[in-house]
PDB file of C-alpha atoms and ligand atoms in Angstrom:
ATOM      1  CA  UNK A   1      16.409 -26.135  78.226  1.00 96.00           C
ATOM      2  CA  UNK A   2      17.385 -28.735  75.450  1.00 98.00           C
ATOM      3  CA  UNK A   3      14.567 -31.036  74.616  1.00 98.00           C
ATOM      4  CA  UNK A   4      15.817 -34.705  73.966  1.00 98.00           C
ATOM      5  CA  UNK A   5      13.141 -37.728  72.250  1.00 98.00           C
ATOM      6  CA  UNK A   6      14.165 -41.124  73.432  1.00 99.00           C
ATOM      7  CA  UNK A   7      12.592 -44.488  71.596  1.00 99.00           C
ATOM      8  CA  UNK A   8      11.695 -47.104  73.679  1.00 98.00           C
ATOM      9  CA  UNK A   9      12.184 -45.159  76.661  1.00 98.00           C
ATOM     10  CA  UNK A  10       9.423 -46.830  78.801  1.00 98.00           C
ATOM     11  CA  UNK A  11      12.665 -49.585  80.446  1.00 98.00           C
ATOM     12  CA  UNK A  12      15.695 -50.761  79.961  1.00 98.00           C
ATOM     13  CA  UNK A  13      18.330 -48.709  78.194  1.00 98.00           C
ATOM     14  CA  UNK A  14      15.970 -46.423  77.139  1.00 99.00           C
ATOM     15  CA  UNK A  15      14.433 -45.692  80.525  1.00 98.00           C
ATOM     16  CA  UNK A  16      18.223 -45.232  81.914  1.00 98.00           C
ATOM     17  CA  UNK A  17      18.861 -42.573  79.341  1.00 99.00           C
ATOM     18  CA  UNK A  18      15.476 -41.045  80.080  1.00 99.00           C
ATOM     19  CA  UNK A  19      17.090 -40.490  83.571  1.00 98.00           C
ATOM     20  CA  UNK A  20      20.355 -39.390  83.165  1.00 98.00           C
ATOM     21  CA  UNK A  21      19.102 -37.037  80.662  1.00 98.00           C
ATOM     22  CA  UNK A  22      16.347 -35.399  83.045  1.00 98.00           C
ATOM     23  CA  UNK A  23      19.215 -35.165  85.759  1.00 98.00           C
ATOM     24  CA  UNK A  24      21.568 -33.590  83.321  1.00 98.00           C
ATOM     25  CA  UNK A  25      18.738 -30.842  82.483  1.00 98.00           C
ATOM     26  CA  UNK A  26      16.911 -31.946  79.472  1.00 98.00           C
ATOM     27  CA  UNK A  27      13.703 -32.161  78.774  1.00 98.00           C
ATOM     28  CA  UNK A  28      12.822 -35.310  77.707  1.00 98.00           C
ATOM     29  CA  UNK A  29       9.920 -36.645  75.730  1.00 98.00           C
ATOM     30  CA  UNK A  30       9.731 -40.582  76.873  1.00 98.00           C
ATOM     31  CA  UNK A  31       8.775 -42.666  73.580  1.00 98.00           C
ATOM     32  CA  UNK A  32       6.817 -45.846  74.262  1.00 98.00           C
ATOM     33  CA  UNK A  33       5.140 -48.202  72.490  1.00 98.00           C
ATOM     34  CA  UNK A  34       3.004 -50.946  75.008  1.00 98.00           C
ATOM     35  CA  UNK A  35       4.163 -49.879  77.741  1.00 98.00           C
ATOM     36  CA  UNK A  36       2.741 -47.253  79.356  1.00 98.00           C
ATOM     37  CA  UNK A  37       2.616 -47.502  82.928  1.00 98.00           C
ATOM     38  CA  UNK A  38       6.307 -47.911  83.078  1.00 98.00           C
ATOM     39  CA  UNK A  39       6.657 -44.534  80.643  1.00 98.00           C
ATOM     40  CA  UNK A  40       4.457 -42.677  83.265  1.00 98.00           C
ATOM     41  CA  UNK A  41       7.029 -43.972  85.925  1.00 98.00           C
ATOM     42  CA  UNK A  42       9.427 -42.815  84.194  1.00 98.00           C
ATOM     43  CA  UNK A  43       8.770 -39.525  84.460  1.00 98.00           C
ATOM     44  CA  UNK A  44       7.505 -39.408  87.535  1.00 98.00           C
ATOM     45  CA  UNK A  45      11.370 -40.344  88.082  1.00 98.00           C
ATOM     46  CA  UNK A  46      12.347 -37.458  86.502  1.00 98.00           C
ATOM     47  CA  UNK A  47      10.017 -35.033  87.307  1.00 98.00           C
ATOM     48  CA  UNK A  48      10.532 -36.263  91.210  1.00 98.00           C
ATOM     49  CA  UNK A  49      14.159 -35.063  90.289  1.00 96.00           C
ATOM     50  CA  UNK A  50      13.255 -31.365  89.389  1.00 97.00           C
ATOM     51  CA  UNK A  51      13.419 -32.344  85.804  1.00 98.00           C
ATOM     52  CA  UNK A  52      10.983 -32.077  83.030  1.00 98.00           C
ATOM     53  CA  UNK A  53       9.394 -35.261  81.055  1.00 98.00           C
ATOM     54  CA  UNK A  54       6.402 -36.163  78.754  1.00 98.00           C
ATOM     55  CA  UNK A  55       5.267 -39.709  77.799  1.00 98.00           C
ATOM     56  CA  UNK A  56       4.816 -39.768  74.173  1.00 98.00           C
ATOM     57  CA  UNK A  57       3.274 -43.240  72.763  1.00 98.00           C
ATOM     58  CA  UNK A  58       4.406 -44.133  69.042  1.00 98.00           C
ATOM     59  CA  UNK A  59       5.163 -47.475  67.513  1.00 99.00           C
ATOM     60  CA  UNK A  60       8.203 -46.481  65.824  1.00 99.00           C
ATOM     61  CA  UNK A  61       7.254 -49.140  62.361  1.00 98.00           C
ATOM     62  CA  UNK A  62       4.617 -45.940  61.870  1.00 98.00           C
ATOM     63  CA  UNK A  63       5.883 -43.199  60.506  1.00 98.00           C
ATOM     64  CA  UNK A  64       2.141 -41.252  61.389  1.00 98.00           C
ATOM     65  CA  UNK A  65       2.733 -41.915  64.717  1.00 98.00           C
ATOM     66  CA  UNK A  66       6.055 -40.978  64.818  1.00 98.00           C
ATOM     67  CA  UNK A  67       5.686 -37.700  62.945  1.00 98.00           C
ATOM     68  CA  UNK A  68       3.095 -37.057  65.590  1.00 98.00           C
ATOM     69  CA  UNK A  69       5.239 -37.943  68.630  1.00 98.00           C
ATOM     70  CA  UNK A  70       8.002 -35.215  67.273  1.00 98.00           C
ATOM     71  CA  UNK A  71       4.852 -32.992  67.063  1.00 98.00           C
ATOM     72  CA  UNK A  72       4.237 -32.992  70.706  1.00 97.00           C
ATOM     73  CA  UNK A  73       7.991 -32.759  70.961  1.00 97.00           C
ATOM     74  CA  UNK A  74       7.406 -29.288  69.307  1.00 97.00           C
ATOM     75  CA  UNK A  75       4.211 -28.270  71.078  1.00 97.00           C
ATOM     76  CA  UNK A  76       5.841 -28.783  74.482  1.00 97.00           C
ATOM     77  CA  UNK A  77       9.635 -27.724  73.887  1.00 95.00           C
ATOM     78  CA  UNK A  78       9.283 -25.760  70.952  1.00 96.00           C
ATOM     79  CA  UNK A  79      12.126 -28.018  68.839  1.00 96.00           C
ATOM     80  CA  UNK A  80      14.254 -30.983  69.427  1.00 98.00           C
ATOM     81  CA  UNK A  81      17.796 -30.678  70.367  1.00 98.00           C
ATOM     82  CA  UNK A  82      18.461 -34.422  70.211  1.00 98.00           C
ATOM     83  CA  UNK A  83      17.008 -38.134  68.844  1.00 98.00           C
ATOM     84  CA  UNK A  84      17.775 -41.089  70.398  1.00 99.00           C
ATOM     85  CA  UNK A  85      17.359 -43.575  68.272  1.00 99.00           C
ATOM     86  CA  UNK A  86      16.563 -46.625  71.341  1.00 99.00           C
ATOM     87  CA  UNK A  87      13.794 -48.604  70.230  1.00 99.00           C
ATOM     88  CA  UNK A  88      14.351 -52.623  69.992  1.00 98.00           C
ATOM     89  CA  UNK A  89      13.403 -55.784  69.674  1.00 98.00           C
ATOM     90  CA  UNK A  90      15.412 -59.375  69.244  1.00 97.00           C
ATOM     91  CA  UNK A  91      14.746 -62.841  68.026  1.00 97.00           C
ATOM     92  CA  UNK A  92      16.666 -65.714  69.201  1.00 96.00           C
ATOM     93  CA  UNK A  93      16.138 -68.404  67.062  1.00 97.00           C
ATOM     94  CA  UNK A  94      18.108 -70.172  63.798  1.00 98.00           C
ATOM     95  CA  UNK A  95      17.955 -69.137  60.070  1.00 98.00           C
ATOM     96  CA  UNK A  96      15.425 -71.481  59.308  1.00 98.00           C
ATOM     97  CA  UNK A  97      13.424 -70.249  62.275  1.00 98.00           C
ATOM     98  CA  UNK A  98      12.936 -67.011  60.894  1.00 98.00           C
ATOM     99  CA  UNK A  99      10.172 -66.742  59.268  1.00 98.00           C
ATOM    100  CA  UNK A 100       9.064 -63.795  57.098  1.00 98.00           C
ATOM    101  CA  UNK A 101       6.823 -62.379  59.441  1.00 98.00           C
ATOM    102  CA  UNK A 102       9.566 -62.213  62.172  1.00 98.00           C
ATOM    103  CA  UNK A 103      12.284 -61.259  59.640  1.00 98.00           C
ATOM    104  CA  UNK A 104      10.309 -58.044  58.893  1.00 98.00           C
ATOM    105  CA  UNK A 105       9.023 -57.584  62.285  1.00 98.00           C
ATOM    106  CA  UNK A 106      12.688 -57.232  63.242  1.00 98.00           C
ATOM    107  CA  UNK A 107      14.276 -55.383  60.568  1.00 98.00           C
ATOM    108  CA  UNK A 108      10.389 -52.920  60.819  1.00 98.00           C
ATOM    109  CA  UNK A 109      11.123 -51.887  64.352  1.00 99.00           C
ATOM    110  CA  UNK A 110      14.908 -51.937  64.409  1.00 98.00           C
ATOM    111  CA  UNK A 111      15.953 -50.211  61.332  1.00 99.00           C
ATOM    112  CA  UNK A 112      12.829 -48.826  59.472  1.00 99.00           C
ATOM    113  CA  UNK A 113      12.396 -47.232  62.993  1.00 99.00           C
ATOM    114  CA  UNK A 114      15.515 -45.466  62.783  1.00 99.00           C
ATOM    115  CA  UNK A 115      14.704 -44.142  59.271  1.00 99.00           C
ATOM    116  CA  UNK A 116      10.852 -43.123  60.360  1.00 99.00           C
ATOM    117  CA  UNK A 117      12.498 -41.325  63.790  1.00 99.00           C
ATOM    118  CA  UNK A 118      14.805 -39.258  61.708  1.00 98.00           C
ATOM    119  CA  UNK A 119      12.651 -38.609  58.696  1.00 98.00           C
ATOM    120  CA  UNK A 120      10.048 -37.154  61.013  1.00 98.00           C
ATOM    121  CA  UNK A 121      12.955 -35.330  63.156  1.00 98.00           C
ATOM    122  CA  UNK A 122      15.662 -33.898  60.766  1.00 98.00           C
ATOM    123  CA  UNK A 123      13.781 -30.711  60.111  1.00 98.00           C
ATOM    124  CA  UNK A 124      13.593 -30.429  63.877  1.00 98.00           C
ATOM    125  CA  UNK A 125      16.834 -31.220  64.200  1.00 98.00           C
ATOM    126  CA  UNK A 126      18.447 -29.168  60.927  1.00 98.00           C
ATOM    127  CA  UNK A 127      16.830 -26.057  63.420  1.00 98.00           C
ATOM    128  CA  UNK A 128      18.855 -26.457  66.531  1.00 98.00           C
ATOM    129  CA  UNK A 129      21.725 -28.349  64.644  1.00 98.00           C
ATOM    130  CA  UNK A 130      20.875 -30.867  66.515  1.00 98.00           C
ATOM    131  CA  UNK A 131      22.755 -35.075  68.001  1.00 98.00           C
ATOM    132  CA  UNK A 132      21.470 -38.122  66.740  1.00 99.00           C
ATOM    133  CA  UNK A 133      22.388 -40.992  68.418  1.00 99.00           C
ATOM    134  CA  UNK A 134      21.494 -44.421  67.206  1.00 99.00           C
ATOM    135  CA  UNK A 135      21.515 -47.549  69.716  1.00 99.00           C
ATOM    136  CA  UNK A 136      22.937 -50.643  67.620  1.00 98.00           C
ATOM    137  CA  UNK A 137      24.615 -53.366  68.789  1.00 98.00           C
ATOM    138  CA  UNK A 138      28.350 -55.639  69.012  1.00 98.00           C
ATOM    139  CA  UNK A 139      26.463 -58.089  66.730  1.00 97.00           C
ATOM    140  CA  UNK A 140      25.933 -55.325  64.122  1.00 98.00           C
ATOM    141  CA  UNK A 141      29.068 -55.301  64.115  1.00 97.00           C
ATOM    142  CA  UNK A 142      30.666 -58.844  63.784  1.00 94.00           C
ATOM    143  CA  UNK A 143      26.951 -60.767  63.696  1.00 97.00           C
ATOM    144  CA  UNK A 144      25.737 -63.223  66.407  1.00 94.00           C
ATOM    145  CA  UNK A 145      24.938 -66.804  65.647  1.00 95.00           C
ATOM    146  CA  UNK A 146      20.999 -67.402  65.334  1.00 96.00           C
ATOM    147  CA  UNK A 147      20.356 -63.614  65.676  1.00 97.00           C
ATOM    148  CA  UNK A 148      20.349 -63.689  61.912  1.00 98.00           C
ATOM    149  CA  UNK A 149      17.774 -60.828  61.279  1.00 98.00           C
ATOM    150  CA  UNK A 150      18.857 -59.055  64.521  1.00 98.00           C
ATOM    151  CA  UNK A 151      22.346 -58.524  63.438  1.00 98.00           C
ATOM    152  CA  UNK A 152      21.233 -58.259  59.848  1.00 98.00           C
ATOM    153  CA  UNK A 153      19.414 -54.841  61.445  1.00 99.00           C
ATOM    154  CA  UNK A 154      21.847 -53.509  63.774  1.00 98.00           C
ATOM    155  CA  UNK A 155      24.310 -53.496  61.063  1.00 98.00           C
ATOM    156  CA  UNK A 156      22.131 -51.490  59.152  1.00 99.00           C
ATOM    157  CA  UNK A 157      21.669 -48.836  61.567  1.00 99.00           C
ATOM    158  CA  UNK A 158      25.911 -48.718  61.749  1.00 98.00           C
ATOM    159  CA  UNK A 159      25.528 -48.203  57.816  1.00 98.00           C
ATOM    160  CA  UNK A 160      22.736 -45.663  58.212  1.00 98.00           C
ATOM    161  CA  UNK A 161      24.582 -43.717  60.774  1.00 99.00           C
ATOM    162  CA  UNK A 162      27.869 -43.605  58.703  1.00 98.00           C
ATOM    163  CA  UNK A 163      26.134 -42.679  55.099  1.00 98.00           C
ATOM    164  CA  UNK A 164      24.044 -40.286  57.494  1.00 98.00           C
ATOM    165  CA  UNK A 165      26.460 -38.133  59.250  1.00 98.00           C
ATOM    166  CA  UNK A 166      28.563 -37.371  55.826  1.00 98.00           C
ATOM    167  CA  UNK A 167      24.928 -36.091  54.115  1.00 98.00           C
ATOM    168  CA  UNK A 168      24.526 -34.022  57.185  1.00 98.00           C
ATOM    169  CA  UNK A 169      27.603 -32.787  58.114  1.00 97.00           C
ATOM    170  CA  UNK A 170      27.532 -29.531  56.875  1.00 97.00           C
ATOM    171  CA  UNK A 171      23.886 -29.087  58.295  1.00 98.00           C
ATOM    172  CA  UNK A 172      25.981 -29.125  61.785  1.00 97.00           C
ATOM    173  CA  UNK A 173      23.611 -32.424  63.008  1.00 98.00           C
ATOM    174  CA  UNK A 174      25.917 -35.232  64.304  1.00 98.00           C
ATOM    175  CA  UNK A 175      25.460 -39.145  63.955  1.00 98.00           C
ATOM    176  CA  UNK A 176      26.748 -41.701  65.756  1.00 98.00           C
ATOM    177  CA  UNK A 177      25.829 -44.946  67.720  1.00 98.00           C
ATOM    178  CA  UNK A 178      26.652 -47.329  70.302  1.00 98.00           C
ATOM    179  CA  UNK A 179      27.042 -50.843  69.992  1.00 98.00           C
ATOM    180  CA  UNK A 180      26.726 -52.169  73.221  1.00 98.00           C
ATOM    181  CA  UNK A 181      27.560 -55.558  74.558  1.00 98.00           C
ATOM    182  CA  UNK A 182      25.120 -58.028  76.873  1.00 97.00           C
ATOM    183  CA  UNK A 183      23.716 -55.405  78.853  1.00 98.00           C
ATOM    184  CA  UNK A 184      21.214 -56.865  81.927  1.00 97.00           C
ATOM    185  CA  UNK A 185      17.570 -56.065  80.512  1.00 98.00           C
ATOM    186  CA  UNK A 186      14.423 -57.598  79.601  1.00 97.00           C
ATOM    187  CA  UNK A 187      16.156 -58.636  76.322  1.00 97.00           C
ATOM    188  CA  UNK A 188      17.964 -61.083  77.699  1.00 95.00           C
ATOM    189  CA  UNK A 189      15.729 -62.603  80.399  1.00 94.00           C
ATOM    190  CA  UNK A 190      15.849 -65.570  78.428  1.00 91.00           C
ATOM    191  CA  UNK A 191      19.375 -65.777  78.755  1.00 92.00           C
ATOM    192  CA  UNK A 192      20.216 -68.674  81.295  1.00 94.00           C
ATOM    193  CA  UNK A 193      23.084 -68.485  83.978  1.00 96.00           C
ATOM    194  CA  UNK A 194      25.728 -70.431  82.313  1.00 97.00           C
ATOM    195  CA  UNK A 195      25.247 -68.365  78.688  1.00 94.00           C
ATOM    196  CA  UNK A 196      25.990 -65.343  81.003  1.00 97.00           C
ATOM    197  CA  UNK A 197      28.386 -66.675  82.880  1.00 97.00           C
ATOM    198  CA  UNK A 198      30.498 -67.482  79.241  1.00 96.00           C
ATOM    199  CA  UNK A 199      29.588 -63.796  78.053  1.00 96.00           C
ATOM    200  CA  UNK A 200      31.307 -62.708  81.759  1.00 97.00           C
ATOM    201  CA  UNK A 201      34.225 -64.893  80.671  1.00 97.00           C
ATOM    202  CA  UNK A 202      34.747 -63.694  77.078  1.00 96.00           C
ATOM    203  CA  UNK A 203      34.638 -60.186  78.376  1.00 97.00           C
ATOM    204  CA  UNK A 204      37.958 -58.317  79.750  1.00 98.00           C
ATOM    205  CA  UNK A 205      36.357 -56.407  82.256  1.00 98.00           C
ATOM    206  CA  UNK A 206      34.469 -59.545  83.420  1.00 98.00           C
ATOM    207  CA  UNK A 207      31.158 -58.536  84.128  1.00 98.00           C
ATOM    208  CA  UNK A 208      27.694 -57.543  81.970  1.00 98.00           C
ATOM    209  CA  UNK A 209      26.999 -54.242  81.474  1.00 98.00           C
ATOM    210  CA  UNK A 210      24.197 -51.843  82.841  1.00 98.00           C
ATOM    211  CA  UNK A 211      21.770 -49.920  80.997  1.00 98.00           C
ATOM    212  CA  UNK A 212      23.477 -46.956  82.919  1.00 98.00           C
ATOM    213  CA  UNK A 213      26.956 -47.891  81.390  1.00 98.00           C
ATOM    214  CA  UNK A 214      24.868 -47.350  78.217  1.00 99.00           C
ATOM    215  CA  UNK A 215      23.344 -44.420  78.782  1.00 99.00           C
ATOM    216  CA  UNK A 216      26.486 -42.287  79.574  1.00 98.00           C
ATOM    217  CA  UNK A 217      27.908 -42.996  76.475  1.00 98.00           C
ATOM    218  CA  UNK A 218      25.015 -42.047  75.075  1.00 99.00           C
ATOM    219  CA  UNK A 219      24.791 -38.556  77.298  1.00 98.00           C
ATOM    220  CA  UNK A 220      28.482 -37.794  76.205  1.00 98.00           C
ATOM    221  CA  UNK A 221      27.887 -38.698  72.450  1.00 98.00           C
ATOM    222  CA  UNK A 222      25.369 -35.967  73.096  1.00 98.00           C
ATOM    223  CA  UNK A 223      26.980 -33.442  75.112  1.00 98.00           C
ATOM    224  CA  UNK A 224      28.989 -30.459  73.916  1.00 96.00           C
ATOM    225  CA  UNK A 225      32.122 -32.512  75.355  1.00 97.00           C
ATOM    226  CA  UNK A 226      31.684 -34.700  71.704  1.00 97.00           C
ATOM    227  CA  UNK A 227      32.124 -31.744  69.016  1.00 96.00           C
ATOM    228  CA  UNK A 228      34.353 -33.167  66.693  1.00 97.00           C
ATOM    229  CA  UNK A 229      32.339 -36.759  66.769  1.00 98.00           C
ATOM    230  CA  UNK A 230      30.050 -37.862  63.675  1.00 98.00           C
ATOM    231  CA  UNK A 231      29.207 -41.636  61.605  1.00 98.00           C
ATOM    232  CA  UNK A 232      31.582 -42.785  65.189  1.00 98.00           C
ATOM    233  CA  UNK A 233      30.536 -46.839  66.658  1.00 98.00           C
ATOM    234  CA  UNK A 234      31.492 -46.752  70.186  1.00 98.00           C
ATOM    235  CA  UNK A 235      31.907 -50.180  71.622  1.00 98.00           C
ATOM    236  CA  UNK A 236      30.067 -50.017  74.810  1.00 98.00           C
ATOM    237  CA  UNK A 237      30.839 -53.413  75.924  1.00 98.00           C
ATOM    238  CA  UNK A 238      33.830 -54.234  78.442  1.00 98.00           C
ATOM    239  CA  UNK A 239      36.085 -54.982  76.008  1.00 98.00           C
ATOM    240  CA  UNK A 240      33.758 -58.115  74.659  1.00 96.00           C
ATOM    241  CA  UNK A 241      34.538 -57.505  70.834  1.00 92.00           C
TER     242      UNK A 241
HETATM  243  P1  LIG B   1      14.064 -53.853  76.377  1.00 72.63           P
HETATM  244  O1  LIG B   1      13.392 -55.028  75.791  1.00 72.63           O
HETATM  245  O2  LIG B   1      14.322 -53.802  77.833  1.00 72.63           O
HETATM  246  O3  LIG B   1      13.277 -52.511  75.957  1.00 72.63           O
HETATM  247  C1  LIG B   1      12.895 -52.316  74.634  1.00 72.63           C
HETATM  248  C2  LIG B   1      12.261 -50.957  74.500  1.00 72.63           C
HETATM  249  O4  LIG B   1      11.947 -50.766  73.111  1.00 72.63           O
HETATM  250  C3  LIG B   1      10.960 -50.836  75.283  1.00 72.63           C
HETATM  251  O5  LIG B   1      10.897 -49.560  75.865  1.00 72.63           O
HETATM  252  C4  LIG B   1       9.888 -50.988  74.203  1.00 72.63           C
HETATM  253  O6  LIG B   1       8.721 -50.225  74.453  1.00 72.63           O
HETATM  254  C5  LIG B   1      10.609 -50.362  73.006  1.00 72.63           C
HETATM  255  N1  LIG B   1      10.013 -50.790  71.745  1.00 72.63           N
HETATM  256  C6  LIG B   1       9.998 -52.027  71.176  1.00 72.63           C
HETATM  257  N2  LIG B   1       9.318 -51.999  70.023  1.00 72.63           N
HETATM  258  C7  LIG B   1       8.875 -50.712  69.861  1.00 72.63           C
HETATM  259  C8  LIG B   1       8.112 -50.059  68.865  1.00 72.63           C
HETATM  260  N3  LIG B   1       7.645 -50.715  67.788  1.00 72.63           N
HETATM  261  N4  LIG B   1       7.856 -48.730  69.005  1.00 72.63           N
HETATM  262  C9  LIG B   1       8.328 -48.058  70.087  1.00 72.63           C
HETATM  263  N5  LIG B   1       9.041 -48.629  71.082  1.00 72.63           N
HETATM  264  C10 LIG B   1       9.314 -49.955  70.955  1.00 72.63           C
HETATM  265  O7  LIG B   1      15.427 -53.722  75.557  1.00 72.63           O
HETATM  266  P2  LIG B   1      16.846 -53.072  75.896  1.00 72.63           P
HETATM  267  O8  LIG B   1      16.700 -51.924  76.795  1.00 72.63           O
HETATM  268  O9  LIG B   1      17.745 -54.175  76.228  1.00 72.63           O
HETATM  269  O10 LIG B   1      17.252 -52.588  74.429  1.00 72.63           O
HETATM  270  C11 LIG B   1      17.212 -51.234  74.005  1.00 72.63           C
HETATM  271  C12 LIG B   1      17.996 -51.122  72.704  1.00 72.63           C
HETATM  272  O11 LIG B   1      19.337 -51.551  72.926  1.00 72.63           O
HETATM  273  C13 LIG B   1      17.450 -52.024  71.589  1.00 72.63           C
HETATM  274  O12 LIG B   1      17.563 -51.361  70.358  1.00 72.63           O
HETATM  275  C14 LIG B   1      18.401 -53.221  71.628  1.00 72.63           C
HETATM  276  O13 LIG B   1      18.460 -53.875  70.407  1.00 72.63           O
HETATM  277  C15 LIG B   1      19.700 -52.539  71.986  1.00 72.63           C
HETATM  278  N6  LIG B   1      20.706 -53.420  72.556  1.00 72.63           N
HETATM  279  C16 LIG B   1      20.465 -54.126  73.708  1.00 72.63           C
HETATM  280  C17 LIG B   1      21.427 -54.945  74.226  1.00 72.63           C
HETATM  281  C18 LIG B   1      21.235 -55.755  75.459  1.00 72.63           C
HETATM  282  O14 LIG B   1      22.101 -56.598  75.773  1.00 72.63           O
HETATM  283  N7  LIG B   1      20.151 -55.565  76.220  1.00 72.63           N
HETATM  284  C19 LIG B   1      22.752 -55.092  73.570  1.00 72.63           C
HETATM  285  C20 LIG B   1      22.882 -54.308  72.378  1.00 72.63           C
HETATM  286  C21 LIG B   1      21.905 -53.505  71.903  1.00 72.63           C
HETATM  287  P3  LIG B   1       7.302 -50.852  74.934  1.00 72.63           P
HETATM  288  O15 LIG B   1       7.626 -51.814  76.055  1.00 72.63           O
HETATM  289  O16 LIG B   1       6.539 -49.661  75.361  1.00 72.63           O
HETATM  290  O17 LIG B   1       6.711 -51.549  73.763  1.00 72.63           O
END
């Protein structure tokens, strides 16, 4: 059994991956940071399904934490197959609305997570020549206006992933991420009806996505059926950029 460690597994994209994951075998360790009872759900989900999950609390801005987290990872699987790199958080809000405190806040949990997940991981993962798979975003890619520090972060994690999988491509570990588009979460509860109904409108296949459309990309990038895949973005967004 492959043993898969999600970030920010406890909803949204995270939790969908969680799922398909436990349905396509995996065992998968369920990172969370607050929220618990939802991680617990989680795998109750999965293990409902026949599969095999563990709720693992870390905030992933500590790298203590973390390293403990891919610990337990050990304890119970005996290695980690593959890293999703998941965990998130956004601020909406102009330049000059950024202040220090969220600018770090941001760029802490959305890229310095990254780095702490695979620091802790990559001896893990050197092992079982193992998948990372980093969740950034389409305004990593071409920025989004007033998500200054947000894009500012998810374009790091496209850099990381790129310098990444040439330093470990003779190790045999893959990297790559998805960008996804507006995908209906949490995140963008504060979204109101007629921002979303522009997004549906800028976007070819005219609707938002789901954090399942996510989470198969994510599965695939994964999967033995993406060999020949490392430092790859793949646009997971209906055609929006
Ligand atoms: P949600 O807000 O629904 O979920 C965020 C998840 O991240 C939660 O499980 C939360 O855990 C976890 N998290 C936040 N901070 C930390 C932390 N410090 N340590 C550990 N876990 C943490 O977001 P989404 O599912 O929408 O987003 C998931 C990822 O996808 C994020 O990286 C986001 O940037 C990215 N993304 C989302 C898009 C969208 O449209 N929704 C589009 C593009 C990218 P807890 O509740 O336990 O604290």
């Amino acid at each position: 059994m492959k043993n898969v460690l999600i970030t920010g597994a406890s909803r949204g994209i995270g939790a969908a991956c969680a799922l398909l994951f436990g349905k396509a075998g995996y065992r998968v360790f369920v990172n969370y940071n607050k929220s618990e009872k939802q991680a617990y759900e989680v795998c109750e989900k999965i293990k409902s399904a026949g599969g095999e999950a563990y709720a693992v609390q870390a905030d992933v801005t500590d790298l203590t934490a973390v390293r403990r987290a891919v610990s337990l990872c050990k304890y119970h699987g005996g290695g980690l197959d593959v890293l999703v790199n998941n965990a998130g958080i956004d601020f909406y809000g102009t330049f000059e609305e950024t202040t220090p405190e969220i600018w770090d806040s941001v760029i802490k949990t959305n890229l310095t997570g990254v780095y702490n997940a695979v620091y802790a991981a990559l001896p893990e993962l050197k092992e079982t020549r193992g998948k990372i798979i980093n969740v950034s975003s389409v305004w990593g890619v071409f920025g989004g206006s007033c998500e200054a520090a947000y894009s500012a972060s998810k374009a790091g994690v496209i850099g990381l992933t790129k310098a990444l999988s040439k330093e470990l491509g003779l190790s045999g570990v893959t990297v790559n991420c998805v960008a996804p588009g507006y995908i209906d979460t949490e995140m963008n509860a504060r979204f109101d009806e007629k921002t979303v109904a522009d997004i549906i409108d800028r976007t070819p296949l005219s609707r938002t996505g789901t954090p399942e459309d996510v989470a198969e990309a994510v599965l695939w990038l994964a999967s033995d059926k993406a060999p020949f895949f490392t430092g790859t973005v793949l646009n997971v967004d209906g055609g929006f950029m």
